[in-house]
Short mmCIF file of C-alpha atoms in Angstrom, two decimals:
data_model
loop_
_atom_site.label_atom_id
_atom_site.label_comp_id
_atom_site.label_asym_id
_atom_site.label_seq_id
_atom_site.Cartn_x
_atom_site.Cartn_y
_atom_site.Cartn_z
CA UNK A 1 39.95 7.95 13.87
CA UNK A 2 40.22 9.32 10.29
CA UNK A 3 42.21 7.22 7.78
CA UNK A 4 45.87 8.08 8.23
CA UNK A 5 47.06 7.50 4.66
CA UNK A 6 46.03 8.96 1.29
CA UNK A 7 45.20 5.45 0.07
CA UNK A 8 42.82 4.85 2.99
CA UNK A 9 41.15 8.22 2.50
CA UNK A 10 40.77 7.53 -1.23
CA UNK A 11 39.18 4.15 -0.51
CA UNK A 12 36.74 5.76 1.91
CA UNK A 13 35.85 8.44 -0.65
CA UNK A 14 35.27 5.85 -3.40
CA UNK A 15 33.08 3.77 -1.12
CA UNK A 16 31.07 6.87 -0.21
CA UNK A 17 30.69 7.70 -3.91
CA UNK A 18 29.26 4.27 -4.76
CA UNK A 19 26.78 4.45 -1.91
CA UNK A 20 25.74 7.97 -2.85
CA UNK A 21 25.25 7.17 -6.53
CA UNK A 22 22.79 4.39 -5.69
CA UNK A 23 20.88 6.47 -3.14
CA UNK A 24 20.91 9.54 -5.39
CA UNK A 25 19.39 7.70 -8.36
CA UNK A 26 16.44 6.45 -6.29
CA UNK A 27 15.98 9.77 -4.50
CA UNK A 28 16.17 11.59 -7.82
CA UNK A 29 13.43 9.40 -9.29
CA UNK A 30 11.26 10.15 -6.25
CA UNK A 31 11.77 13.87 -6.76
CA UNK A 32 11.22 13.66 -10.53
CA UNK A 33 7.99 11.66 -10.22
CA UNK A 34 9.09 8.55 -12.07
CA UNK A 35 9.42 4.93 -11.05
CA UNK A 36 12.29 4.32 -13.47
CA UNK A 37 13.48 0.83 -14.31
CA UNK A 38 14.75 -2.07 -12.23
CA UNK A 39 16.04 -1.78 -9.53
CA UNK A 40 14.46 1.64 -8.88
CA UNK A 41 10.81 0.49 -8.46
CA UNK A 42 11.91 -2.20 -6.04
CA UNK A 43 14.07 0.21 -4.03
CA UNK A 44 11.38 2.90 -3.96
CA UNK A 45 9.20 0.48 -2.00
CA UNK A 46 11.82 0.62 0.78
CA UNK A 47 12.73 4.29 0.55
CA UNK A 48 13.38 4.71 4.32
CA UNK A 49 16.06 2.02 4.10
CA UNK A 50 18.12 4.35 1.89
CA UNK A 51 18.83 6.50 4.92
CA UNK A 52 21.31 3.77 5.95
CA UNK A 53 23.63 3.86 2.90
CA UNK A 54 23.33 7.65 2.73
CA UNK A 55 24.28 7.90 6.41
CA UNK A 56 27.17 5.47 5.89
CA UNK A 57 28.34 7.58 2.96
CA UNK A 58 28.34 10.69 5.15
CA UNK A 59 30.47 8.90 7.74
CA UNK A 60 32.90 7.72 5.08
CA UNK A 61 33.12 11.22 3.60
CA UNK A 62 33.92 12.58 7.05
CA UNK A 63 36.61 9.94 7.54
CA UNK A 64 38.05 10.76 4.11
CA UNK A 65 37.91 14.51 4.79
CA UNK A 66 36.02 14.82 1.48
CA UNK A 67 34.00 18.01 1.67
CA UNK A 68 32.13 17.53 -1.60
CA UNK A 69 31.06 14.10 -0.43
CA UNK A 70 29.90 15.52 2.90
CA UNK A 71 27.69 18.07 1.16
CA UNK A 72 26.42 15.46 -1.29
CA UNK A 73 25.56 13.03 1.50
CA UNK A 74 23.77 15.68 3.55
CA UNK A 75 21.75 16.66 0.48
CA UNK A 76 20.73 13.07 -0.22
CA UNK A 77 19.82 12.52 3.43
CA UNK A 78 17.73 15.69 3.38
CA UNK A 79 15.81 14.62 0.26
CA UNK A 80 15.12 11.10 1.53
CA UNK A 81 14.27 12.42 4.99
CA UNK A 82 11.77 14.84 3.46
CA UNK A 83 9.89 12.07 1.68
CA UNK A 84 9.91 9.63 4.61
CA UNK A 85 8.99 12.19 7.24
CA UNK A 86 5.75 11.63 9.19
CA UNK A 87 3.66 13.40 6.56
CA UNK A 88 0.58 11.40 7.59
CA UNK A 89 -0.73 14.05 9.96
CA UNK A 90 -4.44 13.37 9.48
CA UNK A 91 -5.21 17.05 9.00
CA UNK A 92 -7.78 16.49 6.26
CA UNK A 93 -11.15 17.89 7.29
CA UNK A 94 -14.15 15.57 7.40
CA UNK A 95 -16.43 15.74 4.36
CA UNK A 96 -19.42 18.05 4.61
CA UNK A 97 -22.85 16.60 5.19
CA UNK A 98 -24.26 14.24 7.78
CA UNK A 99 -22.93 10.74 8.42
CA UNK A 100 -25.30 8.26 6.78
CA UNK A 101 -23.41 5.03 7.56
CA UNK A 102 -20.52 3.65 9.55
CA UNK A 103 -18.66 0.63 8.28
CA UNK A 104 -15.50 -1.40 8.76
CA UNK A 105 -13.46 -2.71 5.85
CA UNK A 106 -10.92 -5.53 6.01
CA UNK A 107 -8.42 -6.34 3.27
CA UNK A 108 -6.10 -9.31 3.44
CA UNK A 109 -3.65 -11.07 1.13
CA UNK A 110 -3.70 -14.65 2.43
CA UNK A 111 -0.64 -15.78 0.38
CA UNK A 112 -1.89 -18.61 -1.82
CA UNK A 113 -4.64 -19.36 0.71
CA UNK A 114 -2.18 -20.30 3.46
CA UNK A 115 -3.59 -17.75 5.94
CA UNK A 116 -7.22 -18.71 5.44
CA UNK A 117 -7.63 -19.89 9.05
CA UNK A 118 -6.25 -16.60 10.35
CA UNK A 119 -8.56 -14.69 8.04
CA UNK A 120 -11.59 -16.63 9.24
CA UNK A 121 -10.64 -15.91 12.85
CA UNK A 122 -10.23 -12.20 12.06
CA UNK A 123 -13.64 -12.08 10.35
CA UNK A 124 -15.31 -13.76 13.33
CA UNK A 125 -13.52 -11.49 15.81
CA UNK A 126 -13.80 -8.14 14.01
CA UNK A 127 -17.06 -8.64 12.06
CA UNK A 128 -16.15 -6.13 9.31
CA UNK A 129 -18.89 -5.03 6.93
CA UNK A 130 -16.75 -5.56 3.82
CA UNK A 131 -13.96 -8.09 3.31
CA UNK A 132 -11.53 -8.02 0.38
CA UNK A 133 -9.40 -11.16 -0.02
CA UNK A 134 -6.46 -11.59 -2.38
CA UNK A 135 -4.65 -14.82 -3.32
CA UNK A 136 -7.75 -16.80 -2.35
CA UNK A 137 -7.05 -20.26 -3.79
CA UNK A 138 -9.72 -23.02 -4.04
CA UNK A 139 -9.11 -24.04 -0.40
CA UNK A 140 -9.72 -20.44 0.65
CA UNK A 141 -12.85 -20.11 -1.49
CA UNK A 142 -14.25 -23.37 -0.10
CA UNK A 143 -13.53 -22.29 3.49
CA UNK A 144 -15.23 -18.93 2.98
CA UNK A 145 -18.28 -20.72 1.57
CA UNK A 146 -18.41 -23.30 4.36
CA UNK A 147 -17.33 -21.36 7.44
CA UNK A 148 -18.44 -17.76 6.93
CA UNK A 149 -22.14 -17.58 7.70
CA UNK A 150 -24.39 -16.61 4.84
CA UNK A 151 -26.58 -14.98 7.46
CA UNK A 152 -23.74 -12.60 8.35
CA UNK A 153 -22.34 -12.17 4.82
CA UNK A 154 -25.15 -12.88 2.37
CA UNK A 155 -23.59 -10.92 -0.50
CA UNK A 156 -20.41 -12.19 -2.19
CA UNK A 157 -18.33 -11.77 -5.31
CA UNK A 158 -15.84 -14.59 -5.66
CA UNK A 159 -13.47 -15.25 -8.57
CA UNK A 160 -11.96 -18.69 -8.21
CA UNK A 161 -8.35 -19.25 -9.18
CA UNK A 162 -5.29 -21.18 -8.23
CA UNK A 163 -2.41 -19.87 -6.11
CA UNK A 164 -2.35 -16.07 -6.31
CA UNK A 165 -5.02 -15.61 -8.98
CA UNK A 166 -8.22 -15.96 -6.91
CA UNK A 167 -9.98 -13.10 -5.09
CA UNK A 168 -13.16 -12.52 -3.13
CA UNK A 169 -15.36 -9.74 -1.79
CA UNK A 170 -17.70 -10.55 1.12
CA UNK A 171 -20.32 -8.07 2.26
CA UNK A 172 -22.97 -7.59 4.91
CA UNK A 173 -24.32 -4.84 2.64
CA UNK A 174 -26.35 -5.39 -0.52
CA UNK A 175 -24.16 -5.83 -3.62
CA UNK A 176 -24.83 -5.82 -7.31
CA UNK A 177 -22.51 -6.96 -10.06
CA UNK A 178 -19.92 -4.70 -11.64
CA UNK A 179 -17.39 -5.34 -14.32
CA UNK A 180 -14.19 -5.32 -12.30
CA UNK A 181 -10.79 -5.08 -13.96
CA UNK A 182 -9.47 -7.61 -16.48
CA UNK A 183 -5.98 -8.37 -15.18
CA UNK A 184 -3.59 -11.27 -14.64
CA UNK A 185 -4.71 -11.75 -11.03
CA UNK A 186 -8.43 -11.47 -10.32
CA UNK A 187 -9.60 -7.93 -9.54
CA UNK A 188 -13.39 -8.18 -9.16
CA UNK A 189 -15.64 -5.20 -8.61
CA UNK A 190 -19.09 -4.64 -7.15
CA UNK A 191 -21.49 -1.87 -6.27
CA UNK A 192 -22.69 -1.70 -2.66
CA UNK A 193 -25.67 0.07 -1.16
CA UNK A 194 -24.43 1.89 1.94
CA UNK A 195 -26.70 4.14 3.96
CA UNK A 196 -29.00 4.52 0.97
CA UNK A 197 -26.12 5.52 -1.33
CA UNK A 198 -24.43 3.44 -4.00
CA UNK A 199 -20.69 2.97 -3.53
CA UNK A 200 -18.39 1.59 -6.21
CA UNK A 201 -16.14 -1.17 -4.85
CA UNK A 202 -12.98 -2.45 -6.51
CA UNK A 203 -10.52 -5.07 -5.31
CA UNK A 204 -6.89 -4.29 -6.20
CA UNK A 205 -4.22 -6.89 -6.91
CA UNK A 206 -1.88 -5.85 -9.73
CA UNK A 207 1.23 -7.83 -10.58
CA UNK A 208 4.28 -7.18 -8.37
CA UNK A 209 7.24 -5.18 -9.77
CA UNK A 210 9.63 -8.13 -9.94
CA UNK A 211 12.73 -7.75 -12.14
CA UNK A 212 11.61 -8.40 -15.67
CA UNK A 213 7.98 -7.74 -14.74
CA UNK A 214 7.94 -3.99 -14.17
CA UNK A 215 6.10 -3.33 -17.44
CA UNK A 216 3.22 -5.58 -16.36
CA UNK A 217 3.15 -3.98 -12.91
CA UNK A 218 2.99 -0.51 -14.44
CA UNK A 219 0.32 -1.55 -16.94
CA UNK A 220 -1.98 -3.02 -14.27
CA UNK A 221 -1.56 -0.05 -11.97
CA UNK A 222 -2.56 1.95 -15.03
CA UNK A 223 -5.76 -0.11 -15.26
CA UNK A 224 -6.51 0.83 -11.65
CA UNK A 225 -5.83 4.45 -12.52
CA UNK A 226 -8.33 4.24 -15.39
CA UNK A 227 -10.90 2.73 -13.03
CA UNK A 228 -10.29 5.48 -10.47
CA UNK A 229 -10.78 8.16 -13.13
CA UNK A 230 -14.06 6.51 -14.14
CA UNK A 231 -15.55 6.68 -10.64
CA UNK A 232 -14.26 10.15 -9.82
CA UNK A 233 -16.99 12.26 -8.26
CA UNK A 234 -18.90 9.21 -6.95
CA UNK A 235 -18.61 7.38 -3.61
CA UNK A 236 -15.90 4.80 -4.20
CA UNK A 237 -13.65 2.41 -2.30
CA UNK A 238 -10.63 0.54 -3.70
CA UNK A 239 -8.96 -1.99 -1.42
CA UNK A 240 -6.34 -4.69 -1.65
CA UNK A 241 -2.70 -5.49 -2.27
CA UNK A 242 -1.49 -2.78 -4.65
CA UNK A 243 2.11 -4.03 -4.73
CA UNK A 244 3.01 -0.33 -4.52
CA UNK A 245 3.62 2.31 -1.88
CA UNK A 246 2.98 6.04 -1.80
CA UNK A 247 6.58 6.47 -2.93
CA UNK A 248 5.65 4.96 -6.31
CA UNK A 249 4.53 7.46 -8.91
CA UNK A 250 2.19 4.88 -10.51
CA UNK A 251 0.35 4.54 -7.19
CA UNK A 252 0.08 8.29 -6.64
CA UNK A 253 -1.43 8.61 -10.12
CA UNK A 254 -4.29 6.35 -8.99
CA UNK A 255 -4.98 8.69 -6.07
CA UNK A 256 -4.87 11.74 -8.31
CA UNK A 257 -7.00 10.22 -11.09
CA UNK A 258 -9.88 9.37 -8.80
CA UNK A 259 -9.39 12.08 -6.19
CA UNK A 260 -8.94 9.21 -3.73
CA UNK A 261 -7.29 9.24 -0.32
CA UNK A 262 -5.36 6.55 1.50
CA UNK A 263 -7.16 5.58 4.72
CA UNK A 264 -4.00 4.74 6.66
CA UNK A 265 -2.42 8.05 5.71
CA UNK A 266 -5.40 10.04 6.95
CA UNK A 267 -5.10 8.62 10.47
CA UNK A 268 -1.33 8.80 10.85
CA UNK A 269 -0.33 5.28 9.80
CA UNK A 270 1.22 5.79 6.36
CA UNK A 271 4.61 4.33 7.29
CA UNK A 272 3.40 1.22 9.11
CA UNK A 273 4.57 -1.67 6.91
CA UNK A 274 2.17 -4.32 5.65
CA UNK A 275 4.81 -6.38 3.80
CA UNK A 276 6.84 -8.36 4.53
CA UNK A 277 5.06 -9.19 7.76
CA UNK A 278 8.27 -10.36 9.46
CA UNK A 279 9.61 -6.80 9.80
CA UNK A 280 8.46 -3.79 11.77
CA UNK A 281 8.51 -0.03 11.28
CA UNK A 282 10.54 1.71 9.88
CA UNK A 283 11.52 -1.28 7.74
CA UNK A 284 9.15 -2.98 5.34
CA UNK A 285 6.69 -1.40 2.91
CA UNK A 286 3.03 -0.49 3.06
CA UNK A 287 1.62 -2.02 -0.11
CA UNK A 288 -1.83 -2.96 1.23
CA UNK A 289 -4.25 -0.04 1.11
CA UNK A 290 -7.88 1.02 1.43
CA UNK A 291 -8.47 4.03 -0.81
CA UNK A 292 -11.62 6.08 -0.37
CA UNK A 293 -13.33 8.95 -2.14
CA UNK A 294 -13.95 12.28 -0.48
CA UNK A 295 -17.37 11.08 0.67
CA UNK A 296 -15.67 9.09 3.46
CA UNK A 297 -13.98 10.07 6.67
CA UNK A 298 -11.59 7.64 8.36
CA UNK A 299 -11.73 7.01 12.10
CA UNK A 300 -9.13 4.28 12.57
CA UNK A 301 -6.75 2.00 10.70
CA UNK A 302 -5.18 -1.12 12.21
CA UNK A 303 -2.77 -3.64 10.73
CA UNK A 304 -3.45 -7.20 11.87
CA UNK A 305 -0.92 -10.03 12.00
CA UNK A 306 -2.20 -13.29 10.50
CA UNK A 307 -0.23 -16.51 10.58
CA UNK A 308 1.12 -18.06 7.35
CA UNK A 309 1.08 -14.97 5.16
CA UNK A 310 3.77 -12.44 4.33
CA UNK A 311 1.19 -9.62 4.44
CA UNK A 312 -0.50 -7.90 7.34
CA UNK A 313 -4.23 -7.45 6.97
CA UNK A 314 -5.61 -3.91 7.16
CA UNK A 315 -8.81 -3.03 9.01
CA UNK A 316 -10.24 0.48 8.68
CA UNK A 317 -13.22 2.20 10.26
CA UNK A 318 -15.03 4.54 7.89
CA UNK A 319 -17.95 6.93 7.94
CA UNK A 320 -19.89 7.73 4.78
CA UNK A 321 -21.21 11.27 4.53
CA UNK A 322 -24.06 12.56 2.41
CA UNK A 323 -22.21 15.26 0.50
CA UNK A 324 -24.85 15.75 -2.20
#
């Protein structure tokens, strides 16, 4: 029943206004193509959640009989709904040219090495061709060396580090050294030989956009953007924990700079969350990605639950085409 007194209607209208201001700022930044300042980058990661306060504001505006608020709320809901719609339709055509190789790629943030056992089990079960590991602490690095067969994964690039700083790339395919990216958390790179073609590989693990740390997050996503621009026009694959979603402008700039595509998006899985692992769609955020150049087609993307990490691992099936 609508509020029966002017005071109650006024309170409902003011509450709706506060909710709409917050949702409007974030939605406006999404429209404008900017990540803004705290708390906007953090809220952009959870853009679908903003449908809740915007919907509550519409209900309050209706209860308050506030027509301007009703229109405002509907507009905000429409903008947010547009950006969180199932835009991952997988309509991109396959690259031209014959398929020269099929490969599976696994990326996993093992949260300070705590999920190493789950990662080892996933590697044994899935047998991916390439494995990208973030937050691989010394325990993780030792376990990979001792328990992942060199016969299966003879080629490795491992950067040792404590807590979140270590990373690793394991490969069944021949690798040669590459410079990687000089960042706070290890982001090694390599060059793989796949189906007779060289493919640039880069592990991604920029700093997270915590309050007070947004400048570092933006700077390290910028380093990934520079890398992507440098490999544009060549077969390339960038995988890892980007600490960013497709609703972040800094992430979309990486895609644009390298003409890269998000594997999960191409097969209809762009809104499946990878973090935090305790929540399910539509909540959570997809911050773990496998980005590929136009030389690749994507056949499948699956998110895997591993114990003792707040991230889901991502496994994608790719085909490399000879587009020369």
